[in-house]
Tab-separated table of C-alpha atoms in Angstrom:
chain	number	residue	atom	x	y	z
A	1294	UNK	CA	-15.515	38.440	40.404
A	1295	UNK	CA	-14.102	35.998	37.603
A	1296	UNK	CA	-13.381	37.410	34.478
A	1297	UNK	CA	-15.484	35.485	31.647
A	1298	UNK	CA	-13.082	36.250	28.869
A	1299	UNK	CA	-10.439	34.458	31.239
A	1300	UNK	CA	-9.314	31.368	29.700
A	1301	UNK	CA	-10.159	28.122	31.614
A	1302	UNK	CA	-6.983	25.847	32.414
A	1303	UNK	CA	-8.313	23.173	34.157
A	1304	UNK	CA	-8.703	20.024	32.774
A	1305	UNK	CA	-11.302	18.895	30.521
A	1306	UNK	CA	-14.383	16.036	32.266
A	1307	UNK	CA	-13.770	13.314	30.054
A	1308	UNK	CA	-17.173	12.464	28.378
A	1309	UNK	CA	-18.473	9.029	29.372
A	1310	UNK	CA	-21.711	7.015	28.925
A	1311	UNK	CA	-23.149	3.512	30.207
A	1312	UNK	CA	-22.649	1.075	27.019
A	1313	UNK	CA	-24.554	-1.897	26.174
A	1314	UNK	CA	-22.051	-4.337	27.756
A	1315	UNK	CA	-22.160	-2.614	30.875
A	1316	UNK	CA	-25.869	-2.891	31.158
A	1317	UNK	CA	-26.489	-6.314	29.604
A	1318	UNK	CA	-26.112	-7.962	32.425
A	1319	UNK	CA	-27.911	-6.466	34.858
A	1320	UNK	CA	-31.044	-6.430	32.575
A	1321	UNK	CA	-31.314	-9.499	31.958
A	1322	UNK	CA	-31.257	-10.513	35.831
A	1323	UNK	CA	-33.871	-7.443	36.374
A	1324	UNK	CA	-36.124	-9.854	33.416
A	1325	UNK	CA	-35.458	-13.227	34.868
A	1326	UNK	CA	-36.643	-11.701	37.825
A	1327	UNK	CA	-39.984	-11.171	36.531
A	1328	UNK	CA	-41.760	-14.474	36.711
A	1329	UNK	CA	-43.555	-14.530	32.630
A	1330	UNK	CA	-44.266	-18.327	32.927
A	1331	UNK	CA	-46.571	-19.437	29.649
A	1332	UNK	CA	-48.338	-22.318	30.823
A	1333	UNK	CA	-49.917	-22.729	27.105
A	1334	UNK	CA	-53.366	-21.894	28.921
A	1335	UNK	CA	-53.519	-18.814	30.149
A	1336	UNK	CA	-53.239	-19.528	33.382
A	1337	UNK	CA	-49.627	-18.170	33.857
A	1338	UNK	CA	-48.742	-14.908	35.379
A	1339	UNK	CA	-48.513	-13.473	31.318
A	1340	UNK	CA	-45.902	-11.011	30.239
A	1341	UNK	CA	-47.649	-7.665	31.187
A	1342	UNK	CA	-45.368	-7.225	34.009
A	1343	UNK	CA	-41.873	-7.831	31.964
A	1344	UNK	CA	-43.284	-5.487	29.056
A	1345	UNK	CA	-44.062	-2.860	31.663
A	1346	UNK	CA	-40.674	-3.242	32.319
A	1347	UNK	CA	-39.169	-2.839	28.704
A	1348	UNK	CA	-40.925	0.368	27.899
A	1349	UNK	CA	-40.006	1.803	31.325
A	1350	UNK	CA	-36.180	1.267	30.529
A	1351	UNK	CA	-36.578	2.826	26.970
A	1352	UNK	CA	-39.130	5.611	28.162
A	1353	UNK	CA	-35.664	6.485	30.517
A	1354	UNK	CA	-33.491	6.954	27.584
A	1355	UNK	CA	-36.113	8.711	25.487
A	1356	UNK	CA	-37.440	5.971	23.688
A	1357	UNK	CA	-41.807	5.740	23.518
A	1358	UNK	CA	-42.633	2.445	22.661
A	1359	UNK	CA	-45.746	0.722	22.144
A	1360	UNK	CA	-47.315	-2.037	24.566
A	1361	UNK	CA	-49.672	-3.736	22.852
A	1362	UNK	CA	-52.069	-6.783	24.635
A	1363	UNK	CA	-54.043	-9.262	22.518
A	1364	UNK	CA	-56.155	-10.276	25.624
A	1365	UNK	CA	-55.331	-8.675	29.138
A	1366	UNK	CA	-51.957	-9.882	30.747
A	1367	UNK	CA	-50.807	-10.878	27.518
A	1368	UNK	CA	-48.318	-8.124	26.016
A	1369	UNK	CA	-45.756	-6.878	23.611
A	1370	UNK	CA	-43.813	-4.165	22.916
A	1371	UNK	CA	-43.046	-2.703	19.581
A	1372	UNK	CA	-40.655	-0.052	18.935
A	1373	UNK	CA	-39.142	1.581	15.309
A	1374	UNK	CA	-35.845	3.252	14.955
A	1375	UNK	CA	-35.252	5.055	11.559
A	1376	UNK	CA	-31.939	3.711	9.728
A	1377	UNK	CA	-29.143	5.473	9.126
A	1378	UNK	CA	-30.056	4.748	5.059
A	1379	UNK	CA	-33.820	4.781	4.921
A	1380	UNK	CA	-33.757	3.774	1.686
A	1381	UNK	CA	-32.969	0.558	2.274
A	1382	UNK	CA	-35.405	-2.578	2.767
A	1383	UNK	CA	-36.117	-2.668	6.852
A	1384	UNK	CA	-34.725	-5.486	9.348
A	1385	UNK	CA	-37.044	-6.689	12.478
A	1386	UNK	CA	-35.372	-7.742	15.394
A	1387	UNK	CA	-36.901	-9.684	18.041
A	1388	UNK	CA	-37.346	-11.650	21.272
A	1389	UNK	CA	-40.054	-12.866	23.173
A	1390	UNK	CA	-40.754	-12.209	27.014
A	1391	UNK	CA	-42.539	-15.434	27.819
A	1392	UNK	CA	-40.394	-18.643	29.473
A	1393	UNK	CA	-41.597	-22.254	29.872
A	1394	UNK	CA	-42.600	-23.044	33.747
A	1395	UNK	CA	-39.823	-24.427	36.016
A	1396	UNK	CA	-40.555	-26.418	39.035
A	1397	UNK	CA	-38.046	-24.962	41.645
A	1398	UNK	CA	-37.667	-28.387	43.541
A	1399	UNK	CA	-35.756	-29.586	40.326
A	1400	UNK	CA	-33.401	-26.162	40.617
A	1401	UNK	CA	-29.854	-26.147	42.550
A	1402	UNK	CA	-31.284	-21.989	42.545
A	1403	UNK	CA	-34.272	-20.263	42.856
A	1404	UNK	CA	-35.413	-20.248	38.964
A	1405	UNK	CA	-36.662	-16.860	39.865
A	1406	UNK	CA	-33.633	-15.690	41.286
A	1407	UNK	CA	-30.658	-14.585	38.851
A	1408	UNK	CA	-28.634	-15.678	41.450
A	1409	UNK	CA	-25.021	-15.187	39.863
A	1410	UNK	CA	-22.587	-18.082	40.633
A	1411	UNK	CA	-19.437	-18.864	38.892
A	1412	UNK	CA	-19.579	-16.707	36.190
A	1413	UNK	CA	-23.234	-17.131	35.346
A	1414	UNK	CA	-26.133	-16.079	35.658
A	1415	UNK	CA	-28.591	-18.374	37.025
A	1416	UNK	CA	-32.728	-18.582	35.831
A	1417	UNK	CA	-35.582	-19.384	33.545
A	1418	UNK	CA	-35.248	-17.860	30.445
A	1419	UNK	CA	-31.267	-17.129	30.822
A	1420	UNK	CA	-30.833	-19.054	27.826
A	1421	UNK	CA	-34.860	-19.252	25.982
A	1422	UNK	CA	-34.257	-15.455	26.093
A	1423	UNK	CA	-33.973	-12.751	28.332
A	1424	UNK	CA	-30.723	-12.873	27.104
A	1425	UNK	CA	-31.243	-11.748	23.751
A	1426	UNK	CA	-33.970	-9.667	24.942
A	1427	UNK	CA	-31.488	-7.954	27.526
A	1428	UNK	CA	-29.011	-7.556	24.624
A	1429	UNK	CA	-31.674	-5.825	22.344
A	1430	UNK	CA	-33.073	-3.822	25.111
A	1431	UNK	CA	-28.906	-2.395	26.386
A	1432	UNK	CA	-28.105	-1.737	22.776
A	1433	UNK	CA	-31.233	0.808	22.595
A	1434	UNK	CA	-30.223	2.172	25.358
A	1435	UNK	CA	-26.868	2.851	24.509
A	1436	UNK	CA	-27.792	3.913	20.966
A	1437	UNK	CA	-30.292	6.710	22.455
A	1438	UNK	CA	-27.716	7.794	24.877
A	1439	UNK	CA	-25.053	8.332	21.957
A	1440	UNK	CA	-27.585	9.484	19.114
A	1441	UNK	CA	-26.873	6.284	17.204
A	1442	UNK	CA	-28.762	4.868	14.309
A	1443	UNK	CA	-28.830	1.284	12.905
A	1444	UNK	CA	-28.261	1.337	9.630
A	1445	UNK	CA	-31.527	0.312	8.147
A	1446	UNK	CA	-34.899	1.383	9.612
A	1447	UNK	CA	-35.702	-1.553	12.289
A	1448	UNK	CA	-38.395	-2.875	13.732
A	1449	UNK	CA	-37.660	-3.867	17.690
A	1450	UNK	CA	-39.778	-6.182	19.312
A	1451	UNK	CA	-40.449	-8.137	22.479
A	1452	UNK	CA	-43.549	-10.871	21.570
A	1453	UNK	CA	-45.535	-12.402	23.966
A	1454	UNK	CA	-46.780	-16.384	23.997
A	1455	UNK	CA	-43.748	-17.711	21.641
A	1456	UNK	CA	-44.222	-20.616	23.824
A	1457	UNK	CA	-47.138	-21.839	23.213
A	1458	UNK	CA	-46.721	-20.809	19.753
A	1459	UNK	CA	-47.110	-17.236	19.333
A	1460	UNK	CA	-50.937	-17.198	18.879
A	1461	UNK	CA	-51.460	-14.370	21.491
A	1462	UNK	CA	-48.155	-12.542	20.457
A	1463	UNK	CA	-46.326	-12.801	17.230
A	1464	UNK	CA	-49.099	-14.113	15.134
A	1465	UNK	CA	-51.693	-12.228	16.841
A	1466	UNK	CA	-49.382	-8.706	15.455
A	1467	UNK	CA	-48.977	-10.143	12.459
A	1468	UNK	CA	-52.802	-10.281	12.007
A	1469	UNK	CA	-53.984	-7.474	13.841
A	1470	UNK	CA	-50.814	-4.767	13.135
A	1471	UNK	CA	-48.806	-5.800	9.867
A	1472	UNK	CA	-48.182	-2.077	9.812
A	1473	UNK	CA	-45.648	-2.304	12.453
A	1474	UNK	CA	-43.910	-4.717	9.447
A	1475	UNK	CA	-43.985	-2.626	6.122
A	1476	UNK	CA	-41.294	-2.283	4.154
A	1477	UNK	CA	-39.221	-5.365	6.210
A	1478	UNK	CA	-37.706	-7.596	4.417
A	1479	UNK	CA	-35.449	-9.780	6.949
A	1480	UNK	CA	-35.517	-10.398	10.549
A	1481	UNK	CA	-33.452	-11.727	12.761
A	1482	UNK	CA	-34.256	-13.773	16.375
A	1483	UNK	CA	-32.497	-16.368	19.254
A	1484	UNK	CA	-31.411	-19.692	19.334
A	1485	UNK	CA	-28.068	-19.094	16.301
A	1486	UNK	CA	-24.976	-17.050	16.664
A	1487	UNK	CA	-24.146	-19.300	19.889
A	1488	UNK	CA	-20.045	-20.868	19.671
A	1489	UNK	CA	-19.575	-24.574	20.363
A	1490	UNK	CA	-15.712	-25.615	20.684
A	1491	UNK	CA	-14.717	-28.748	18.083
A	1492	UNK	CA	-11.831	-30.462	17.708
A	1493	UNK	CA	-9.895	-30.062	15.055
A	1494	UNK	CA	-6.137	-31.165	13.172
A	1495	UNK	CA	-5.040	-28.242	14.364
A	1496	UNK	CA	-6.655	-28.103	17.997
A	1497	UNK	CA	-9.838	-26.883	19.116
A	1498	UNK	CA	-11.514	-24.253	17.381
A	1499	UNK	CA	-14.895	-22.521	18.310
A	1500	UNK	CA	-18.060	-22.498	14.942
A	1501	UNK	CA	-20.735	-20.356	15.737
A	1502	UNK	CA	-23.425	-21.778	14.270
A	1503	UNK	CA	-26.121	-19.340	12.488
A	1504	UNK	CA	-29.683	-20.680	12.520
A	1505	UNK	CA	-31.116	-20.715	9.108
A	1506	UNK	CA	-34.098	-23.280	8.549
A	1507	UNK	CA	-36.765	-24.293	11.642
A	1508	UNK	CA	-38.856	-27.250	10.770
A	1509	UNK	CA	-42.700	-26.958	11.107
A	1510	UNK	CA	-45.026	-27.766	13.902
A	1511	UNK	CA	-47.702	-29.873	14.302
A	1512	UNK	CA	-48.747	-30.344	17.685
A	1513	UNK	CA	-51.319	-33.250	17.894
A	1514	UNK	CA	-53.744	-34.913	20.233
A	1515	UNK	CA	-54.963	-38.443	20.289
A	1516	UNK	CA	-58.101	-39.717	21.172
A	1517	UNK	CA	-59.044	-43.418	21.806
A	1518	UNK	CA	-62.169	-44.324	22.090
A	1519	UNK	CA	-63.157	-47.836	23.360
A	1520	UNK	CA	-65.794	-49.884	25.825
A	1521	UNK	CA	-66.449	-48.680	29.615
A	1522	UNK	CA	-67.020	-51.608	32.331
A	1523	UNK	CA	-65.436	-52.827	35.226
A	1524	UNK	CA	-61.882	-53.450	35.994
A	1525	UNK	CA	-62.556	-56.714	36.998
A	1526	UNK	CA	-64.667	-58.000	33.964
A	1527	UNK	CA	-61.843	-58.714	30.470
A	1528	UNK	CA	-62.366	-55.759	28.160
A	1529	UNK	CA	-61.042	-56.349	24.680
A	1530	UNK	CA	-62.486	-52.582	23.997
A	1531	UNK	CA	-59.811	-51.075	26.591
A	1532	UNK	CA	-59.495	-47.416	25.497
A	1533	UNK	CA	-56.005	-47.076	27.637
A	1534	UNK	CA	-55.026	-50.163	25.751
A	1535	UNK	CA	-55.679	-49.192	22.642
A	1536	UNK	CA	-54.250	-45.597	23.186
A	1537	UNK	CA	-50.523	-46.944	24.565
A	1538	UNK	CA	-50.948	-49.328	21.126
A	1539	UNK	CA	-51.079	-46.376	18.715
A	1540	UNK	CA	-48.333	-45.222	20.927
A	1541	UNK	CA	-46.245	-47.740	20.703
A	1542	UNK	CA	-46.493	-47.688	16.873
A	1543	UNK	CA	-45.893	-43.990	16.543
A	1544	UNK	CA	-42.481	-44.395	19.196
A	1545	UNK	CA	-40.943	-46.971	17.030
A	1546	UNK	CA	-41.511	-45.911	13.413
A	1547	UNK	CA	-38.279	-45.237	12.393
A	1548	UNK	CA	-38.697	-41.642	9.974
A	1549	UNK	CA	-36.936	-41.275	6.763
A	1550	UNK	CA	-33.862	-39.071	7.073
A	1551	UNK	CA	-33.622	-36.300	4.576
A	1552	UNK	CA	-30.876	-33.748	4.541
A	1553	UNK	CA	-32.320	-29.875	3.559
A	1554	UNK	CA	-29.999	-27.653	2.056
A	1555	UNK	CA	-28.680	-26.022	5.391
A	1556	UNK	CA	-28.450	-29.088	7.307
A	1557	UNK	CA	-26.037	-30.162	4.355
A	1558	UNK	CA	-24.128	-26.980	4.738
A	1559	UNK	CA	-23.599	-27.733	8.507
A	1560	UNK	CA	-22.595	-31.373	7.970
A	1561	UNK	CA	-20.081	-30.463	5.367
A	1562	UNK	CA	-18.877	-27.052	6.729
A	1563	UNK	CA	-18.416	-29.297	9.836
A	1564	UNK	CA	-16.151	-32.431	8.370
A	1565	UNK	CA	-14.135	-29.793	6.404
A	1566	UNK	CA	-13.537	-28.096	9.823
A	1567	UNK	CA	-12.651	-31.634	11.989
A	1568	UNK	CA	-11.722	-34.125	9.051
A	1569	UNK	CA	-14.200	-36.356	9.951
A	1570	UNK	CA	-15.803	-37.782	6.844
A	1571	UNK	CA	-19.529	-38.568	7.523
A	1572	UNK	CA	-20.170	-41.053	4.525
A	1573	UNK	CA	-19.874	-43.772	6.325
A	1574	UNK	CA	-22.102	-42.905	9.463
A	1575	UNK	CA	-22.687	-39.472	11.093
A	1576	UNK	CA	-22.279	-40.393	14.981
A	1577	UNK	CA	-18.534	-39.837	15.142
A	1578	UNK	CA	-19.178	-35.524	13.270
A	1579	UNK	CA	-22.019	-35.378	15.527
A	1580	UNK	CA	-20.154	-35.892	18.533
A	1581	UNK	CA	-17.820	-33.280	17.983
A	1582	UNK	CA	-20.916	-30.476	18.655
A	1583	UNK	CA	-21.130	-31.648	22.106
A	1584	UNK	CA	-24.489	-30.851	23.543
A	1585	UNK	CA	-25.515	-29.108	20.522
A	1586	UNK	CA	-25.753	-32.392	18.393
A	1587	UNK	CA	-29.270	-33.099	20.003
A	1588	UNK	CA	-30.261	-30.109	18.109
A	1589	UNK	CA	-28.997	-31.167	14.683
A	1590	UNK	CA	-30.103	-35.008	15.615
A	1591	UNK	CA	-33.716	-33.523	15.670
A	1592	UNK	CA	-32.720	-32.071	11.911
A	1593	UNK	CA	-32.145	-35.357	9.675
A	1594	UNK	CA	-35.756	-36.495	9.683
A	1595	UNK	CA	-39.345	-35.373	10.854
A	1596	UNK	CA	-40.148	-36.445	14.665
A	1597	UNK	CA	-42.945	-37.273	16.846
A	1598	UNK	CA	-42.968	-37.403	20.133
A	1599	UNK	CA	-45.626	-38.379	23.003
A	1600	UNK	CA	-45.297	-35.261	25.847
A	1601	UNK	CA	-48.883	-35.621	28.001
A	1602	UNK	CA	-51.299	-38.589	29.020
A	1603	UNK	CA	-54.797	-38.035	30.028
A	1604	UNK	CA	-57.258	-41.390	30.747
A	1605	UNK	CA	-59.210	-43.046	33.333
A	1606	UNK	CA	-60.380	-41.816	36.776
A	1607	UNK	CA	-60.784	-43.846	39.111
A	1608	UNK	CA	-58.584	-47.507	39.986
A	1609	UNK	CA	-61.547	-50.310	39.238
A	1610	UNK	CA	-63.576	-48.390	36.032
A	1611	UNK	CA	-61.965	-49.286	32.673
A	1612	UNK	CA	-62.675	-45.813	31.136
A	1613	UNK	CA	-64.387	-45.311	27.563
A	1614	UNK	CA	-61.816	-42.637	26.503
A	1615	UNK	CA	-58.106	-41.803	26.463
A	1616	UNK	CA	-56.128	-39.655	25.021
A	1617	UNK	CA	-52.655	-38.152	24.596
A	1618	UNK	CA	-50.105	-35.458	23.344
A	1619	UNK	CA	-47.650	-35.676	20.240
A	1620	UNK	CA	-44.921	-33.255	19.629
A	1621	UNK	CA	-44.268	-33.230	16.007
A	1622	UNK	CA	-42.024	-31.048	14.307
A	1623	UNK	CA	-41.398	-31.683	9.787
A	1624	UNK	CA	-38.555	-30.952	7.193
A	1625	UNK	CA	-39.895	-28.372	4.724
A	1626	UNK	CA	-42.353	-29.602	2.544
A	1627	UNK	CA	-43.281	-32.836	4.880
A	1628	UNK	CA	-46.504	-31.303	6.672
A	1629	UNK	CA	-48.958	-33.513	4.943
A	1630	UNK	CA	-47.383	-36.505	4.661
A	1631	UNK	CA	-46.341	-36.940	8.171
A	1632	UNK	CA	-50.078	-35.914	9.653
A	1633	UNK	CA	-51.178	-38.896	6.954
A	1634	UNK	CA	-48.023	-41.313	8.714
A	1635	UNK	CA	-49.361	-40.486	12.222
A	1636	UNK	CA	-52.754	-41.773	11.348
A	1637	UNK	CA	-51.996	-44.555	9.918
A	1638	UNK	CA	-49.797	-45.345	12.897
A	1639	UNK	CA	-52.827	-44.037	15.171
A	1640	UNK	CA	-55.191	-46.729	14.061
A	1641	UNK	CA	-58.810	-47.497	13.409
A	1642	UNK	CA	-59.692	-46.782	16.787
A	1643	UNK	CA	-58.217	-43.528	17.364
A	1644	UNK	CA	-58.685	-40.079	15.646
A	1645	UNK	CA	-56.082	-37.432	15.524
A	1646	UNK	CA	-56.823	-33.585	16.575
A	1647	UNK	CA	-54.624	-30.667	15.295
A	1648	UNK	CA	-54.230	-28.586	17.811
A	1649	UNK	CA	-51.708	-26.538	16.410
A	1650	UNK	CA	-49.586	-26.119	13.496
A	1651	UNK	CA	-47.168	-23.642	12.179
A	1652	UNK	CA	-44.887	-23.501	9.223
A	1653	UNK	CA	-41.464	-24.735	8.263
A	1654	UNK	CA	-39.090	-22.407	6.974
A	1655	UNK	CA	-35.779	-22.152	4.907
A	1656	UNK	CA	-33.573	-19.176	4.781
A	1657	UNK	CA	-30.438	-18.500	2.180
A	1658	UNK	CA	-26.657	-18.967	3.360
A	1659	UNK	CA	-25.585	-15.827	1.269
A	1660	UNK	CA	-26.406	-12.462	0.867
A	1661	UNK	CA	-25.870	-9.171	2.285
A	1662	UNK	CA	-27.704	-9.749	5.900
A	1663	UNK	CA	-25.868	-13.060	6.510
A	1664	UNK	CA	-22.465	-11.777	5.721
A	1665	UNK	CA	-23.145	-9.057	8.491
A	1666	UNK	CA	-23.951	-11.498	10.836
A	1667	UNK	CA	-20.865	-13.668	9.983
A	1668	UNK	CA	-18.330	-10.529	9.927
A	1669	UNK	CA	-19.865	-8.831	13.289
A	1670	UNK	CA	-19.136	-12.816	15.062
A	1671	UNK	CA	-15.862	-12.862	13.004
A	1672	UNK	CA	-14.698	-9.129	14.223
A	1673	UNK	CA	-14.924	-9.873	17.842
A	1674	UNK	CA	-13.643	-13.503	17.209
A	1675	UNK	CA	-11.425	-13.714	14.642
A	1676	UNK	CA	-10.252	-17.239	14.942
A	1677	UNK	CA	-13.930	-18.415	14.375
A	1678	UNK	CA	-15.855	-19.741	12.004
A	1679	UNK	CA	-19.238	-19.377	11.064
A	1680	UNK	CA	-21.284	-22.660	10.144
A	1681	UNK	CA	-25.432	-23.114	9.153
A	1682	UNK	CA	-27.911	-25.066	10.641
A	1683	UNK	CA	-31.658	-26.009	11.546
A	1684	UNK	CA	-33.416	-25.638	14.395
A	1685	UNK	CA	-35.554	-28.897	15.469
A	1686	UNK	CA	-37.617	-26.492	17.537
A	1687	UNK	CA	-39.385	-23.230	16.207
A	1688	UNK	CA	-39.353	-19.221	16.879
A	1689	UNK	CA	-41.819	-16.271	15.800
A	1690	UNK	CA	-39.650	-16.300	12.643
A	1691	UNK	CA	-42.447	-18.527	11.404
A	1692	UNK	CA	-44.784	-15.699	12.039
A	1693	UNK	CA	-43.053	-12.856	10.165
A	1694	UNK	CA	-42.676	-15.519	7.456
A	1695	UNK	CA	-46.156	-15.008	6.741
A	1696	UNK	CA	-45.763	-11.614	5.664
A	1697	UNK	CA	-42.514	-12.444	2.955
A	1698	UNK	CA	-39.622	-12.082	5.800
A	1699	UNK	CA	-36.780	-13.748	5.246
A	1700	UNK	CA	-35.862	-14.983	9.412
A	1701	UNK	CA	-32.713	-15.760	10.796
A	1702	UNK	CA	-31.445	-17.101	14.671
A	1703	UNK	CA	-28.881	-14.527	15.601
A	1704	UNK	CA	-28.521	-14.252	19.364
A	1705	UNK	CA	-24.578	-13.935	19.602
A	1706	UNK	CA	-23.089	-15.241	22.265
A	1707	UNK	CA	-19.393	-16.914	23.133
A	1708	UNK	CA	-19.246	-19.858	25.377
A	1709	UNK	CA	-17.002	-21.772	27.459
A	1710	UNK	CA	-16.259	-25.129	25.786
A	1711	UNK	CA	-16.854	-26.763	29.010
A	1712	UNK	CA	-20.832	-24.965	29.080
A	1713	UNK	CA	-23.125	-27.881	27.394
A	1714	UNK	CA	-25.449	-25.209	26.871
A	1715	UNK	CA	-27.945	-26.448	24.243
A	1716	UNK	CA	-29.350	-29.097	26.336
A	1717	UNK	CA	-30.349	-25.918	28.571
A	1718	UNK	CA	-33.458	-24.784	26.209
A	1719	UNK	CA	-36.261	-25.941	28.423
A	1720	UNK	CA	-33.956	-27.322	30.694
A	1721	UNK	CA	-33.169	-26.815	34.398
A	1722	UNK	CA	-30.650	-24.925	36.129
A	1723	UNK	CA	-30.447	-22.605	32.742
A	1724	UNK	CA	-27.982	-20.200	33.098
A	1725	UNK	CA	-26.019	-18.094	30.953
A	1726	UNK	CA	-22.357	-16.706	31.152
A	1727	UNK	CA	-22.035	-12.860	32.300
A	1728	UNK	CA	-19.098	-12.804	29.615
A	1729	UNK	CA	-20.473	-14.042	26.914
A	1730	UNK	CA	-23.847	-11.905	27.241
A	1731	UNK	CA	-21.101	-8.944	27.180
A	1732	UNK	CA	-19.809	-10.664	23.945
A	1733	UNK	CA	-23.219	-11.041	22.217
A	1734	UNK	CA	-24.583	-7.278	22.971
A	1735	UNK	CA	-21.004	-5.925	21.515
A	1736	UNK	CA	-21.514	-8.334	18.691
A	1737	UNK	CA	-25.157	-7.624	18.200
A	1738	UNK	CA	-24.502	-3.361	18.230
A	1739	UNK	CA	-21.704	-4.161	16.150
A	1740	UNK	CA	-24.560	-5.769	13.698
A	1741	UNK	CA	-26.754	-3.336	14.117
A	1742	UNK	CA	-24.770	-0.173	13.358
A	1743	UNK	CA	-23.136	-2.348	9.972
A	1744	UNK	CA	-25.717	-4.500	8.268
C-alpha cells in the first residue's frame, strides 16, 4: 500500500493550455464555413447559424453570452467581461458575422470552403471579417481558460447586417439595448491595424495603418420618369434616356478634394516615411501603399458612384420609368451639400430617393486608447510604424457613435508585401494569411490585457 506521507519524485506535468494563436486559425475557417451571405434584402441565409456558433465556442470555455435577433435569422451576440480596473471608462470591441455574396464561378476556390493554399486561408469574409471575429472569439477563449481579465470592463460583440448597413444589427442594439453600452466610452472594430510594405531611403519598411475617420453614407436611388410608346415611334420623353443623362452628369463631375485632419496625418506621416514630397501632385506617395491607395484615393473628396440599373421590360416598349443605384460616401460635414450636388446633377426629370444614410465620423490621433493600439503593433513589430487614415467605406463604428463612442479600425494583422490585400474587401478569391491572423490575435490579447 503506498505510503501518503511518501514524497513524490517523479517529475512534475508541465501545465499547458490552447492559446489564442493556436486557435485563430481554425476558427475562422469553422466561420467562413458558415455561409452568412447579406443580400441587403433579407433573402440571404442570415447570421443565426454563425452566432449559434459563437456562443457555442464561449459556452465551452465558460462564457454565457447573449444571442440576440432583431427579426428571425438575423442575430448577434453580446458578451461583457469585467476589467481588470473597473473603474475605468469601458471599451467595446466588435465584428460583424455577415459577408457580401460571392458568385463561386468567379472563385479559383469554393468561397465556402476555407480551403488553405499557400499560406492562406481561402473564403468570403477572410478579410471583411471572420478574421477579426476569429481573433476576438480565440482571445476569449484563451482568457477564460487562464482566468484573464482585460483591463477595462469590455463589451464583446458579433453584429449582424453591417452590410447592408447595420439596420438589423448594430443600429437595431443601439436602439433597442443601449444597456449593453453604458459606461463605454471607445470602441474599437476591422478594416485598420493591417501593415502595407513602402519603400523607403533606407529600404522597405512595413506602416500599419490605424483607421481613424469613415466618411458618411448616403446610398441613393434615381428615378426617371418620362413618356411610354413604341420602340419604333421617336420618343423625345425616353425615360432610359433621360436616366443614363443624369448619369452621365453625376460620373463626370469632378468633386472638390478636401483633406480632413487624419487624411493629412497619413499623407504627411507617409512622405516623412518615403521622402516623397506630395506638393506637387500626390500620385507618386500614393503609389507607394500599393493596393491600399484605392482606399485613401476614395479619402480626398466625396464620391458617387452608379452600382444597379433597373428599366424597361420588354425589347420594342420604350418604358415610362427607370431608375438606378448611387453609392455615395461624404467627408465630415459634406452630407447636405453633396445630396443638393446630386440633384442638381440628377435633373428636372428625375427625383432622388434616400434609401439610406449613416454618419461620418472623426476620431483623435492621441490619447491613451490609441497609444495602446500603436505600442501592442509596435511590441510584436518593432521596426514598424504606425500611420492614420480614413476609411472610404463604413463600419458599425457609425452606430456606437450615436451613443458618444469614440470608434477606431483595429483588426491587427501583418502581411506579406507581395499580398495586395486591400483590393480584397468585397473582392474575390479573399483570403487571408494563417501567419498573420496568428500575428493579429497575439497583437489584439496583447491590447486587450494593456489598454
Amino acid at each position: 500500500m503506498p505510503n501518503p506521507a511518501a514524497k513524490d519524485t517523479s517529475a512534475p506535468t508541465p501545465t499547458t493550455h490552447v492559446t489564442a494563436q493556436d486557435e485563430v486559425a481554425r476558427i475562422c475557417s469553422d466561420l467562413i464555413r458558415i455561409d452568412s451571405s447579406n443580400y441587403g434584402d433579407d433573402s440571404g441565409p442570415g447570421e443565426r447559424a454563425a452566432a449559434e456558433y459563437v456562443v457555442g465556442q464561449l459556452a465551452e470555455v465558460g462564457l454565457e453570452a447573449e444571442l440576440l435577433e432583431s427579426r428571425p435569422g438575423r442575430a448577434t451576440v453580446v458578451l461583457r467581461l469585467e476589467g481588470t480596473d473597473p473603474t475605468r471608462p469601458g471599451l467595446a470591441v466588435h465584428g460583424h458575422l455577415d459577408v457580401v455574396p460571392a458568385n463561386a464561378a468567379d472563385w479559383q476556390v469554393d468561397p465556402f470552403g476555407a480551403e488553405e493554399r499557400d499560406g492562406c486561408i481561402w473564403g468570403r469574409g477572410a478579410v471583411d471579417m471572420k478574421d477579426m471575429d476569429a481573433m476576438i472569439l480565440a482571445n476569449l477563449r484563451e482568457f477564460a481558460r487562464t482566468g484573464t481579465r482585460p483591463a477595462r470592463t469590455t463589451t464583446f460583440v458579433f453584429f449582424a447586417d453591417e452590410e447592408a448597413g447595420g439596420v438589423h444589427g448594430s443600429h437595431w442594439l443601439v436602439d433597442r439595448h443601449p444597456h449593453w453600452f453604458e459606461g463605454v466610452t471607445e470602441a474599437v472594430s476591422e478594416v485598420g491595424g493591417y501593415s502595407v510594405s513602402v519603400p523607403t531611403p533606407d529600404g522597405e519598411r512595413r506602416a500599419y495603418l490605424l483607421q481613424t475617420a469613415e466618411k458618411g453614407i448616403l446610398w441613393l436611388r434615381l428615378h426617371a420618369h418620362g413618356r411610354a410608346g413604341h420602340g419604333s415611334v421617336p420618343n423625345d420623353e425616353n425615360a432610359i434616356v433621360r436616366l443614363a443623362a443624369a448619369i452621365g452628369r453625376i460620373a463626370t463631375h469632378e468633386w472638390p478634394r478636401e483633406y480632413i485632419a487624419s487624411v493629412k496625418q497619413l499623407l504627411d506621416g507617409l512622405s516623412a516615411l518615403t521622402q516623397q514630397p506630395y506638393a506637387a501632385g500626390l500620385d507618386p506617395l500614393l503609389a507607394t501603399l500599393g493596393g491600399a491607395q484605392g482606399f485613401v484615393r476614395g479619402t480626398l473628396q466625396d464620391t458617387a458612384n452608379v452600382t444597379m440599373l433597373d428599366g424597361g421590360y420588354k425589347h420594342n416598349v420604350i418604358p415610362q420609368s427607370a431608375s438606378a443605384a448611387v453609392d455615395c460616401r461624404y467627408l465630415p460635414g459634406h452630407e447636405e451639400s453633396l445630396l443638393a450636388t446630386i440633384r442638381e446633377l440628377a435633373g428636372e426629370h428625375v427625383e432622388v430617393e434616400v434609401v439610406h444614410r449613416d454618419i461620418a465620423i472623426e476620431a483623435p490621433w492621441e490619447g491613451s486608447l490609441v497609444e495602446s493600439m500603436k505600442q501592442s503593433l509596435l511590441r510584436a513589430d518593432p521596426g514598424a510604424t504606425v500611420l492614420p487614415y480614413c476609411l472610404s467605406g463604413g463600419t458599425d463604428n457609425k452606430a456606437l457613435a450615436t451613443l458618444g463612442i469614440t470608434g477606431y479600425g483595429f483588426a491587427p494583422l501583418r502581411l506579406p508585401a507581395d499580398l495586395d490585400f486591400a483590393p480584397m474587401f468585397h473582392g474575390i478569391d479573399e483570403r487571408v494569411p494563417v501567419e498573420s491572423l496568428r500575428f493579429g490575435a497575439r497583437v489584439l490579447g496583447d491590447f486587450l490585457r494593456t489598454c
